[in-house]
Structures are given as C-alpha cells and as structure tokens.
C-alpha cells in the first residue's frame, strides 16, 4: 500500500468489566500505558456496562483517541475461563472456541498517531528494547524471536 506504514504498534490493556470510577481508572491506565504506541485500546471483558457508563467511556475515547472494545460474557462463565498462562499456551482451535463465547461490542475506535523517530530511545528500558528489535527485524526483512513479557499495573 503506497504511503501506508510498514507496521503498526498498538497497546492493548485488558480489564474485567469495571463499573463507575473503575471504568475511568482503567481507561486512564490504558491512556498512560499507550503513549509509546500508535494506538491505545482498552478491552473490557464481562457483562456490558449500563448506558451511562458506555456513554462516559465513549466520551473519554472521543476526547483522548483510545479505542474501547467490550467482550461480553456472563459473569458466571467469566470465572470459569482459563487463566492467562493457559490462554498463551493454547492452540488455534482452543483460542477460536474461547473467542466464540465472547460477543464483541465496539464502544469507540482508537485514533492512530504518528510515532517520533526516537521513541525507543526516549522511553528506554523494555520499550527501547522493543523498538530496537522492531528496527532490526525491518532491516533484515524477517521477524526474529522476541521474548514475550506481560506487564501488570
């Protein structure tokens, strides 16, 4: 695609369906942790919030450009889902079966932003290592293995 970026970097934060102030806290956590990415996305899992909470999340998303996606599932079933470690090790069929149980409801789409050329150097640490890895893969024209890490806040 002419003029389109060769790659995109999206920050995704996953939260159990928050209510009231918890929804705002999760939204702003997503905003803060997505400053290194081209787009931030809050993925909320659980029962869909009420209309006023959805409207509040849509308003925040419109103002700050963070996407919000709800993966709707009954609270009873949510407690029965496998943990993150099991999901990361699951095969394609197991993941497809799990995703079939979740009903996606898009509350807001995120806005893409451009990244500064020195983003990795500015952020340093793990983010700097990520940007260095991406640059090296682009130079070689192939994707090399990168150690996957999960951050919890």
GROMACS .gro file of N, CA and C in nm:
model
  459
    1UNK      N    1   0.086  -0.117   0.000
    1UNK     CA    2   0.000   0.000   0.000
    1UNK      C    3   0.090   0.123   0.000
    2UNK      N    4   0.074   0.204  -0.099
    2UNK     CA    5   0.157   0.323  -0.112
    2UNK      C    6   0.123   0.422  -0.002
    3UNK      N    7   0.225   0.468   0.068
    3UNK     CA    8   0.207   0.568   0.172
    3UNK      C    9   0.165   0.512   0.307
    4UNK      N   10   0.130   0.384   0.314
    4UNK     CA   11   0.088   0.325   0.441
    4UNK      C   12   0.212   0.282   0.519
    5UNK      N   13   0.208   0.289   0.653
    5UNK     CA   14   0.323   0.246   0.732
    5UNK      C   15   0.348   0.096   0.714
    6UNK      N   16   0.474   0.056   0.724
    6UNK     CA   17   0.511  -0.085   0.709
    6UNK      C   18   0.461  -0.169   0.826
    7UNK      N   19   0.442  -0.107   0.940
    7UNK     CA   20   0.398  -0.179   1.059
    7UNK      C   21   0.320  -0.085   1.148
    8UNK      N   22   0.250  -0.141   1.242
    8UNK     CA   23   0.178  -0.061   1.340
    8UNK      C   24   0.202  -0.117   1.478
    9UNK      N   25   0.203  -0.030   1.577
    9UNK     CA   26   0.222  -0.072   1.716
    9UNK      C   27   0.100  -0.028   1.795
   10UNK      N   28   0.030  -0.126   1.852
   10UNK     CA   29  -0.092  -0.099   1.927
   10UNK      C   30  -0.072  -0.147   2.070
   11UNK      N   31  -0.110  -0.064   2.164
   11UNK     CA   32  -0.106  -0.100   2.305
   11UNK      C   33  -0.245  -0.147   2.345
   12UNK      N   34  -0.254  -0.263   2.407
   12UNK     CA   35  -0.383  -0.318   2.447
   12UNK      C   36  -0.381  -0.348   2.596
   13UNK      N   37  -0.475  -0.292   2.669
   13UNK     CA   38  -0.493  -0.322   2.811
   13UNK      C   39  -0.624  -0.397   2.827
   14UNK      N   40  -0.622  -0.504   2.903
   14UNK     CA   41  -0.740  -0.586   2.925
   14UNK      C   42  -0.783  -0.570   3.070
   15UNK      N   43  -0.913  -0.551   3.091
   15UNK     CA   44  -0.966  -0.535   3.226
   15UNK      C   45  -1.097  -0.611   3.240
   16UNK      N   46  -1.123  -0.659   3.359
   16UNK     CA   47  -1.254  -0.715   3.387
   16UNK      C   48  -1.352  -0.600   3.386
   17UNK      N   49  -1.475  -0.625   3.348
   17UNK     CA   50  -1.574  -0.520   3.331
   17UNK      C   51  -1.580  -0.431   3.455
   18UNK      N   52  -1.524  -0.312   3.444
   18UNK     CA   53  -1.525  -0.221   3.559
   18UNK      C   54  -1.658  -0.146   3.567
   19UNK      N   55  -1.686  -0.092   3.681
   19UNK     CA   56  -1.806  -0.011   3.697
   19UNK      C   57  -1.771   0.124   3.757
   20UNK      N   58  -1.842   0.227   3.718
   20UNK     CA   59  -1.825   0.361   3.774
   20UNK      C   60  -1.683   0.413   3.761
   21UNK      N   61  -1.624   0.450   3.874
   21UNK     CA   62  -1.489   0.507   3.876
   21UNK      C   63  -1.384   0.407   3.829
   22UNK      N   64  -1.410   0.277   3.847
   22UNK     CA   65  -1.315   0.176   3.800
   22UNK      C   66  -1.301   0.183   3.649
   23UNK      N   67  -1.409   0.212   3.579
   23UNK     CA   68  -1.404   0.226   3.433
   23UNK      C   69  -1.314   0.342   3.392
   24UNK      N   70  -1.326   0.453   3.461
   24UNK     CA   71  -1.239   0.570   3.432
   24UNK      C   72  -1.094   0.537   3.464
   25UNK      N   73  -1.070   0.468   3.576
   25UNK     CA   74  -0.934   0.433   3.613
   25UNK      C   75  -0.871   0.344   3.507
   26UNK      N   76  -0.944   0.242   3.461
   26UNK     CA   77  -0.893   0.152   3.358
   26UNK      C   78  -0.868   0.227   3.227
   27UNK      N   79  -0.957   0.321   3.194
   27UNK     CA   80  -0.939   0.399   3.073
   27UNK      C   81  -0.809   0.480   3.080
   28UNK      N   82  -0.788   0.550   3.190
   28UNK     CA   83  -0.668   0.634   3.201
   28UNK      C   84  -0.540   0.551   3.218
   29UNK      N   85  -0.551   0.431   3.273
   29UNK     CA   86  -0.437   0.339   3.275
   29UNK      C   87  -0.398   0.303   3.132
   30UNK      N   88  -0.499   0.277   3.051
   30UNK     CA   89  -0.475   0.245   2.910
   30UNK      C   90  -0.412   0.364   2.837
   31UNK      N   91  -0.464   0.483   2.863
   31UNK     CA   92  -0.410   0.603   2.801
   31UNK      C   93  -0.262   0.622   2.838
   32UNK      N   94  -0.231   0.603   2.966
   32UNK     CA   95  -0.093   0.623   3.012
   32UNK      C   96   0.001   0.518   2.955
   33UNK      N   97  -0.044   0.393   2.950
   33UNK     CA   98   0.045   0.287   2.902
   33UNK      C   99   0.054   0.280   2.751
   34UNK      N  100  -0.026   0.357   2.680
   34UNK     CA  101  -0.023   0.353   2.533
   34UNK      C  102   0.054   0.470   2.472
   35UNK      N  103   0.123   0.547   2.553
   35UNK     CA  104   0.193   0.664   2.498
   35UNK      C  105   0.303   0.625   2.401
   36UNK      N  106   0.355   0.503   2.409
   36UNK     CA  107   0.462   0.457   2.322
   36UNK      C  108   0.409   0.396   2.192
   37UNK      N  109   0.277   0.379   2.181
   37UNK     CA  110   0.219   0.310   2.066
   37UNK      C  111   0.149   0.407   1.972
   38UNK      N  112   0.115   0.357   1.855
   38UNK     CA  113   0.040   0.439   1.759
   38UNK      C  114  -0.108   0.446   1.794
   39UNK      N  115  -0.154   0.349   1.872
   39UNK     CA  116  -0.295   0.348   1.909
   39UNK      C  117  -0.309   0.271   2.040
   40UNK      N  118  -0.396   0.318   2.127
   40UNK     CA  119  -0.425   0.250   2.253
   40UNK      C  120  -0.564   0.190   2.248
   41UNK      N  121  -0.581   0.077   2.313
   41UNK     CA  122  -0.709   0.006   2.312
   41UNK      C  123  -0.735  -0.052   2.450
   42UNK      N  124  -0.853  -0.023   2.505
   42UNK     CA  125  -0.899  -0.083   2.629
   42UNK      C  126  -0.996  -0.194   2.592
   43UNK      N  127  -0.965  -0.317   2.631
   43UNK     CA  128  -1.053  -0.431   2.607
   43UNK      C  129  -1.111  -0.471   2.742
   44UNK      N  130  -1.243  -0.459   2.753
   44UNK     CA  131  -1.312  -0.489   2.878
   44UNK      C  132  -1.386  -0.621   2.861
   45UNK      N  133  -1.366  -0.713   2.956
   45UNK     CA  134  -1.428  -0.845   2.948
   45UNK      C  135  -1.530  -0.858   3.061
   46UNK      N  136  -1.650  -0.903   3.027
   46UNK     CA  137  -1.756  -0.923   3.126
   46UNK      C  138  -1.890  -0.880   3.071
   47UNK      N  139  -1.983  -0.852   3.159
   47UNK     CA  140  -2.115  -0.808   3.115
   47UNK      C  141  -2.108  -0.661   3.076
   48UNK      N  142  -2.180  -0.625   2.970
   48UNK     CA  143  -2.179  -0.489   2.916
   48UNK      C  144  -2.225  -0.390   3.024
   49UNK      N  145  -2.151  -0.277   3.039
   49UNK     CA  146  -2.191  -0.178   3.140
   49UNK      C  147  -2.323  -0.112   3.101
   50UNK      N  148  -2.383  -0.039   3.195
   50UNK     CA  149  -2.509   0.029   3.165
   50UNK      C  150  -2.485   0.144   3.067
   51UNK      N  151  -2.595   0.200   3.017
   51UNK     CA  152  -2.587   0.304   2.913
   51UNK      C  153  -2.506   0.425   2.955
   52UNK      N  154  -2.518   0.468   3.081
   52UNK     CA  155  -2.445   0.587   3.125
   52UNK      C  156  -2.294   0.561   3.128
   53UNK      N  157  -2.254   0.441   3.172
   53UNK     CA  158  -2.111   0.407   3.174
   53UNK      C  159  -2.056   0.396   3.031
   54UNK      N  160  -2.135   0.337   2.940
   54UNK     CA  161  -2.093   0.329   2.799
   54UNK      C  162  -2.076   0.468   2.740
   55UNK      N  163  -2.170   0.558   2.772
   55UNK     CA  164  -2.162   0.695   2.721
   55UNK      C  165  -2.038   0.766   2.776
   56UNK      N  166  -2.007   0.743   2.904
   56UNK     CA  167  -1.889   0.806   2.964
   56UNK      C  168  -1.761   0.755   2.898
   57UNK      N  169  -1.753   0.624   2.872
   57UNK     CA  170  -1.635   0.568   2.805
   57UNK      C  171  -1.623   0.619   2.662
   58UNK      N  172  -1.737   0.632   2.593
   58UNK     CA  173  -1.734   0.686   2.457
   58UNK      C  174  -1.685   0.831   2.456
   59UNK      N  175  -1.728   0.909   2.554
   59UNK     CA  176  -1.684   1.049   2.564
   59UNK      C  177  -1.534   1.060   2.587
   60UNK      N  178  -1.482   0.977   2.679
   60UNK     CA  179  -1.337   0.976   2.704
   60UNK      C  180  -1.261   0.931   2.580
   61UNK      N  181  -1.313   0.830   2.513
   61UNK     CA  182  -1.247   0.779   2.392
   61UNK      C  183  -1.242   0.886   2.284
   62UNK      N  184  -1.351   0.960   2.266
   62UNK     CA  185  -1.355   1.066   2.165
   62UNK      C  186  -1.255   1.176   2.199
   63UNK      N  187  -1.241   1.208   2.327
   63UNK     CA  188  -1.151   1.315   2.367
   63UNK      C  189  -1.004   1.276   2.356
   64UNK      N  190  -0.970   1.151   2.394
   64UNK     CA  191  -0.830   1.112   2.402
   64UNK      C  192  -0.784   1.016   2.292
   65UNK      N  193  -0.876   0.964   2.212
   65UNK     CA  194  -0.838   0.879   2.099
   65UNK      C  195  -0.808   0.734   2.132
   66UNK      N  196  -0.846   0.688   2.251
   66UNK     CA  197  -0.824   0.548   2.289
   66UNK      C  198  -0.947   0.467   2.250
   67UNK      N  199  -0.925   0.352   2.187
   67UNK     CA  200  -1.035   0.265   2.150
   67UNK      C  201  -1.088   0.188   2.270
   68UNK      N  202  -1.216   0.154   2.266
   68UNK     CA  203  -1.277   0.075   2.374
   68UNK      C  204  -1.359  -0.037   2.311
   69UNK      N  205  -1.324  -0.160   2.347
   69UNK     CA  206  -1.394  -0.278   2.298
   69UNK      C  207  -1.439  -0.359   2.418
   70UNK      N  208  -1.567  -0.398   2.419
   70UNK     CA  209  -1.618  -0.484   2.526
   70UNK      C  210  -1.633  -0.625   2.469
   71UNK      N  211  -1.580  -0.723   2.541
   71UNK     CA  212  -1.601  -0.863   2.507
   71UNK      C  213  -1.701  -0.915   2.608
   72UNK      N  214  -1.826  -0.921   2.567
   72UNK     CA  215  -1.935  -0.951   2.658
   72UNK      C  216  -1.944  -1.101   2.686
   73UNK      N  217  -1.951  -1.134   2.815
   73UNK     CA  218  -1.967  -1.272   2.860
   73UNK      C  219  -2.029  -1.265   2.999
   74UNK      N  220  -2.115  -1.361   3.030
   74UNK     CA  221  -2.181  -1.364   3.161
   74UNK      C  222  -2.077  -1.379   3.272
   75UNK      N  223  -2.101  -1.311   3.384
   75UNK     CA  224  -2.008  -1.315   3.496
   75UNK      C  225  -1.983  -1.458   3.545
   76UNK      N  226  -2.088  -1.542   3.542
   76UNK     CA  227  -2.072  -1.681   3.587
   76UNK      C  228  -1.971  -1.755   3.499
   77UNK      N  229  -1.980  -1.735   3.369
   77UNK     CA  230  -1.889  -1.802   3.274
   77UNK      C  231  -1.748  -1.743   3.281
   78UNK      N  232  -1.740  -1.613   3.311
   78UNK     CA  233  -1.610  -1.545   3.319
   78UNK      C  234  -1.520  -1.611   3.423
   79UNK      N  235  -1.577  -1.650   3.536
   79UNK     CA  236  -1.500  -1.715   3.641
   79UNK      C  237  -1.449  -1.853   3.602
   80UNK      N  238  -1.509  -1.913   3.501
   80UNK     CA  239  -1.470  -2.047   3.457
   80UNK      C  240  -1.363  -2.045   3.347
   81UNK      N  241  -1.333  -1.928   3.292
   81UNK     CA  242  -1.235  -1.919   3.183
   81UNK      C  243  -1.096  -1.954   3.232
   82UNK      N  244  -1.012  -2.006   3.144
   82UNK     CA  245  -0.875  -2.037   3.184
   82UNK      C  246  -0.796  -1.910   3.212
   83UNK      N  247  -0.688  -1.923   3.287
   83UNK     CA  248  -0.603  -1.810   3.319
   83UNK      C  249  -0.516  -1.770   3.201
   84UNK      N  250  -0.450  -1.656   3.214
   84UNK     CA  251  -0.368  -1.603   3.105
   84UNK      C  252  -0.259  -1.700   3.063
   85UNK      N  253  -0.195  -1.766   3.156
   85UNK     CA  254  -0.087  -1.860   3.123
   85UNK      C  255  -0.138  -1.971   3.033
   86UNK      N  256  -0.257  -2.024   3.063
   86UNK     CA  257  -0.316  -2.130   2.981
   86UNK      C  258  -0.354  -2.078   2.843
   87UNK      N  259  -0.408  -1.956   2.838
   87UNK     CA  260  -0.451  -1.900   2.711
   87UNK      C  261  -0.331  -1.877   2.620
   88UNK      N  262  -0.218  -1.828   2.675
   88UNK     CA  263  -0.099  -1.805   2.594
   88UNK      C  264  -0.045  -1.935   2.535
   89UNK      N  265  -0.064  -2.046   2.605
   89UNK     CA  266  -0.015  -2.176   2.558
   89UNK      C  267  -0.115  -2.249   2.470
   90UNK      N  268  -0.239  -2.199   2.460
   90UNK     CA  269  -0.345  -2.267   2.387
   90UNK      C  270  -0.318  -2.267   2.237
   91UNK      N  271  -0.371  -2.367   2.170
   91UNK     CA  272  -0.360  -2.377   2.025
   91UNK      C  273  -0.468  -2.294   1.957
   92UNK      N  274  -0.463  -2.292   1.825
   92UNK     CA  275  -0.558  -2.213   1.746
   92UNK      C  276  -0.703  -2.255   1.770
   93UNK      N  277  -0.728  -2.385   1.774
   93UNK     CA  278  -0.866  -2.434   1.793
   93UNK      C  279  -0.920  -2.396   1.930
   94UNK      N  280  -0.836  -2.408   2.032
   94UNK     CA  281  -0.879  -2.373   2.168
   94UNK      C  282  -0.908  -2.223   2.179
   95UNK      N  283  -0.823  -2.141   2.118
   95UNK     CA  284  -0.845  -1.996   2.120
   95UNK      C  285  -0.971  -1.959   2.043
   96UNK      N  286  -0.995  -2.024   1.929
   96UNK     CA  287  -1.115  -1.996   1.850
   96UNK      C  288  -1.241  -2.031   1.929
   97UNK      N  289  -1.238  -2.143   2.001
   97UNK     CA  290  -1.354  -2.182   2.084
   97UNK      C  291  -1.378  -2.082   2.195
   98UNK      N  292  -1.271  -2.034   2.255
   98UNK     CA  293  -1.282  -1.934   2.362
   98UNK      C  294  -1.340  -1.803   2.307
   99UNK      N  295  -1.287  -1.757   2.195
   99UNK     CA  296  -1.335  -1.632   2.136
   99UNK      C  297  -1.479  -1.642   2.089
  100UNK      N  298  -1.524  -1.761   2.051
  100UNK     CA  299  -1.662  -1.779   2.006
  100UNK      C  300  -1.761  -1.752   2.119
  101UNK      N  301  -1.716  -1.765   2.244
  101UNK     CA  302  -1.803  -1.739   2.359
  101UNK      C  303  -1.816  -1.590   2.392
  102UNK      N  304  -1.726  -1.509   2.338
  102UNK     CA  305  -1.722  -1.366   2.370
  102UNK      C  306  -1.789  -1.286   2.259
  103UNK      N  307  -1.884  -1.201   2.296
  103UNK     CA  308  -1.952  -1.117   2.197
  103UNK      C  309  -1.886  -0.979   2.197
  104UNK      N  310  -1.819  -0.943   2.087
  104UNK     CA  311  -1.753  -0.811   2.083
  104UNK      C  312  -1.851  -0.698   2.060
  105UNK      N  313  -1.838  -0.592   2.139
  105UNK     CA  314  -1.920  -0.470   2.124
  105UNK      C  315  -1.823  -0.353   2.121
  106UNK      N  316  -1.810  -0.289   2.006
  106UNK     CA  317  -1.716  -0.176   1.990
  106UNK      C  318  -1.785  -0.050   2.042
  107UNK      N  319  -1.730   0.009   2.149
  107UNK     CA  320  -1.782   0.136   2.201
  107UNK      C  321  -1.717   0.254   2.131
  108UNK      N  322  -1.589   0.241   2.097
  108UNK     CA  323  -1.519   0.350   2.030
  108UNK      C  324  -1.394   0.296   1.961
  109UNK      N  325  -1.365   0.352   1.844
  109UNK     CA  326  -1.243   0.316   1.772
  109UNK      C  327  -1.132   0.411   1.814
  110UNK      N  328  -1.011   0.359   1.824
  110UNK     CA  329  -0.897   0.443   1.860
  110UNK      C  330  -0.847   0.522   1.740
  111UNK      N  331  -0.780   0.632   1.769
  111UNK     CA  332  -0.718   0.713   1.663
  111UNK      C  333  -0.571   0.680   1.652
  112UNK      N  334  -0.524   0.665   1.529
  112UNK     CA  335  -0.381   0.641   1.507
  112UNK      C  336  -0.305   0.771   1.521
  113UNK      N  337  -0.187   0.762   1.578
  113UNK     CA  338  -0.099   0.878   1.589
  113UNK      C  339   0.037   0.837   1.533
  114UNK      N  340   0.116   0.934   1.493
  114UNK     CA  341   0.249   0.903   1.442
  114UNK      C  342   0.345   0.894   1.559
  115UNK      N  343   0.445   0.810   1.543
  115UNK     CA  344   0.548   0.796   1.645
  115UNK      C  345   0.670   0.876   1.604
  116UNK      N  346   0.733   0.934   1.701
  116UNK     CA  347   0.858   1.006   1.676
  116UNK      C  348   0.968   0.905   1.645
  117UNK      N  349   1.064   0.944   1.565
  117UNK     CA  350   1.172   0.854   1.525
  117UNK      C  351   1.252   0.803   1.644
  118UNK      N  352   1.262   0.882   1.751
  118UNK     CA  353   1.344   0.843   1.866
  118UNK      C  354   1.260   0.792   1.983
  119UNK      N  355   1.140   0.742   1.956
  119UNK     CA  356   1.052   0.696   2.063
  119UNK      C  357   1.119   0.592   2.151
  120UNK      N  358   1.185   0.493   2.090
  120UNK     CA  359   1.251   0.388   2.168
  120UNK      C  360   1.360   0.443   2.257
  121UNK      N  361   1.439   0.537   2.205
  121UNK     CA  362   1.547   0.596   2.285
  121UNK      C  363   1.490   0.679   2.399
  122UNK      N  364   1.383   0.752   2.372
  122UNK     CA  365   1.322   0.838   2.473
  122UNK      C  366   1.264   0.755   2.588
  123UNK      N  367   1.196   0.646   2.557
  123UNK     CA  368   1.131   0.566   2.660
  123UNK      C  369   1.230   0.475   2.731
  124UNK      N  370   1.331   0.426   2.661
  124UNK     CA  371   1.433   0.340   2.720
  124UNK      C  372   1.378   0.210   2.773
  125UNK      N  373   1.458   0.138   2.848
  125UNK     CA  374   1.417   0.013   2.912
  125UNK      C  375   1.357  -0.086   2.816
  126UNK      N  376   1.251  -0.152   2.861
  126UNK     CA  377   1.184  -0.255   2.782
  126UNK      C  378   1.129  -0.200   2.651
  127UNK      N  379   1.077  -0.077   2.654
  127UNK     CA  380   1.023  -0.018   2.531
  127UNK      C  381   1.134   0.010   2.431
  128UNK      N  382   1.246   0.057   2.480
  128UNK     CA  383   1.360   0.080   2.392
  128UNK      C  384   1.405  -0.049   2.326
  129UNK      N  385   1.407  -0.158   2.404
  129UNK     CA  386   1.445  -0.289   2.351
  129UNK      C  387   1.345  -0.335   2.245
  130UNK      N  388   1.216  -0.309   2.267
  130UNK     CA  389   1.113  -0.345   2.171
  130UNK      C  390   1.135  -0.271   2.039
  131UNK      N  391   1.159  -0.141   2.047
  131UNK     CA  392   1.180  -0.062   1.925
  131UNK      C  393   1.308  -0.104   1.853
  132UNK      N  394   1.412  -0.137   1.928
  132UNK     CA  395   1.536  -0.187   1.866
  132UNK      C  396   1.510  -0.318   1.793
  133UNK      N  397   1.435  -0.408   1.856
  133UNK     CA  398   1.401  -0.536   1.794
  133UNK      C  399   1.321  -0.514   1.666
  134UNK      N  400   1.222  -0.425   1.670
  134UNK     CA  401   1.142  -0.397   1.550
  134UNK      C  402   1.228  -0.341   1.437
  135UNK      N  403   1.316  -0.247   1.469
  135UNK     CA  404   1.403  -0.187   1.367
  135UNK      C  405   1.494  -0.294   1.305
  136UNK      N  406   1.549  -0.382   1.388
  136UNK     CA  407   1.637  -0.488   1.337
  136UNK      C  408   1.560  -0.584   1.246
  137UNK      N  409   1.438  -0.620   1.284
  137UNK     CA  410   1.356  -0.708   1.200
  137UNK      C  411   1.326  -0.643   1.065
  138UNK      N  412   1.296  -0.515   1.066
  138UNK     CA  413   1.269  -0.444   0.941
  138UNK      C  414   1.393  -0.439   0.852
  139UNK      N  415   1.509  -0.417   0.913
  139UNK     CA  416   1.633  -0.414   0.836
  139UNK      C  417   1.661  -0.548   0.770
  140UNK      N  418   1.641  -0.659   0.846
  140UNK     CA  419   1.668  -0.793   0.794
  140UNK      C  420   1.558  -0.842   0.700
  141UNK      N  421   1.439  -0.784   0.714
  141UNK     CA  422   1.326  -0.829   0.633
  141UNK      C  423   1.265  -0.958   0.683
  142UNK      N  424   1.292  -0.992   0.809
  142UNK     CA  425   1.233  -1.112   0.869
  142UNK      C  426   1.211  -1.088   1.018
  143UNK      N  427   1.119  -1.163   1.073
  143UNK     CA  428   1.087  -1.147   1.215
  143UNK      C  429   1.168  -1.248   1.295
  144UNK      N  430   1.247  -1.197   1.386
  144UNK     CA  431   1.325  -1.281   1.477
  144UNK      C  432   1.247  -1.297   1.607
  145UNK      N  433   1.276  -1.402   1.683
  145UNK     CA  434   1.205  -1.427   1.808
  145UNK      C  435   1.234  -1.316   1.910
  146UNK      N  436   1.131  -1.277   1.982
  146UNK     CA  437   1.143  -1.178   2.089
  146UNK      C  438   1.078  -1.236   2.212
  147UNK      N  439   1.141  -1.223   2.326
  147UNK     CA  440   1.086  -1.278   2.449
  147UNK      C  441   0.959  -1.202   2.487
  148UNK      N  442   0.849  -1.274   2.503
  148UNK     CA  443   0.721  -1.214   2.536
  148UNK      C  444   0.715  -1.187   2.686
  149UNK      N  445   0.669  -1.068   2.722
  149UNK     CA  446   0.655  -1.032   2.864
  149UNK      C  447   0.517  -0.973   2.886
  150UNK      N  448   0.463  -0.997   3.003
  150UNK     CA  449   0.334  -0.941   3.041
  150UNK      C  450   0.357  -0.844   3.157
  151UNK      N  451   0.305  -0.723   3.143
  151UNK     CA  452   0.318  -0.624   3.250
  151UNK      C  453   0.183  -0.606   3.317
  152UNK      N  454   0.182  -0.604   3.447
  152UNK     CA  455   0.060  -0.582   3.523
  152UNK      C  456   0.077  -0.455   3.607
  153UNK      N  457  -0.022  -0.372   3.607
  153UNK     CA  458  -0.016  -0.248   3.685
  153UNK      C  459  -0.119  -0.253   3.794
   0.00000   0.00000   0.00000
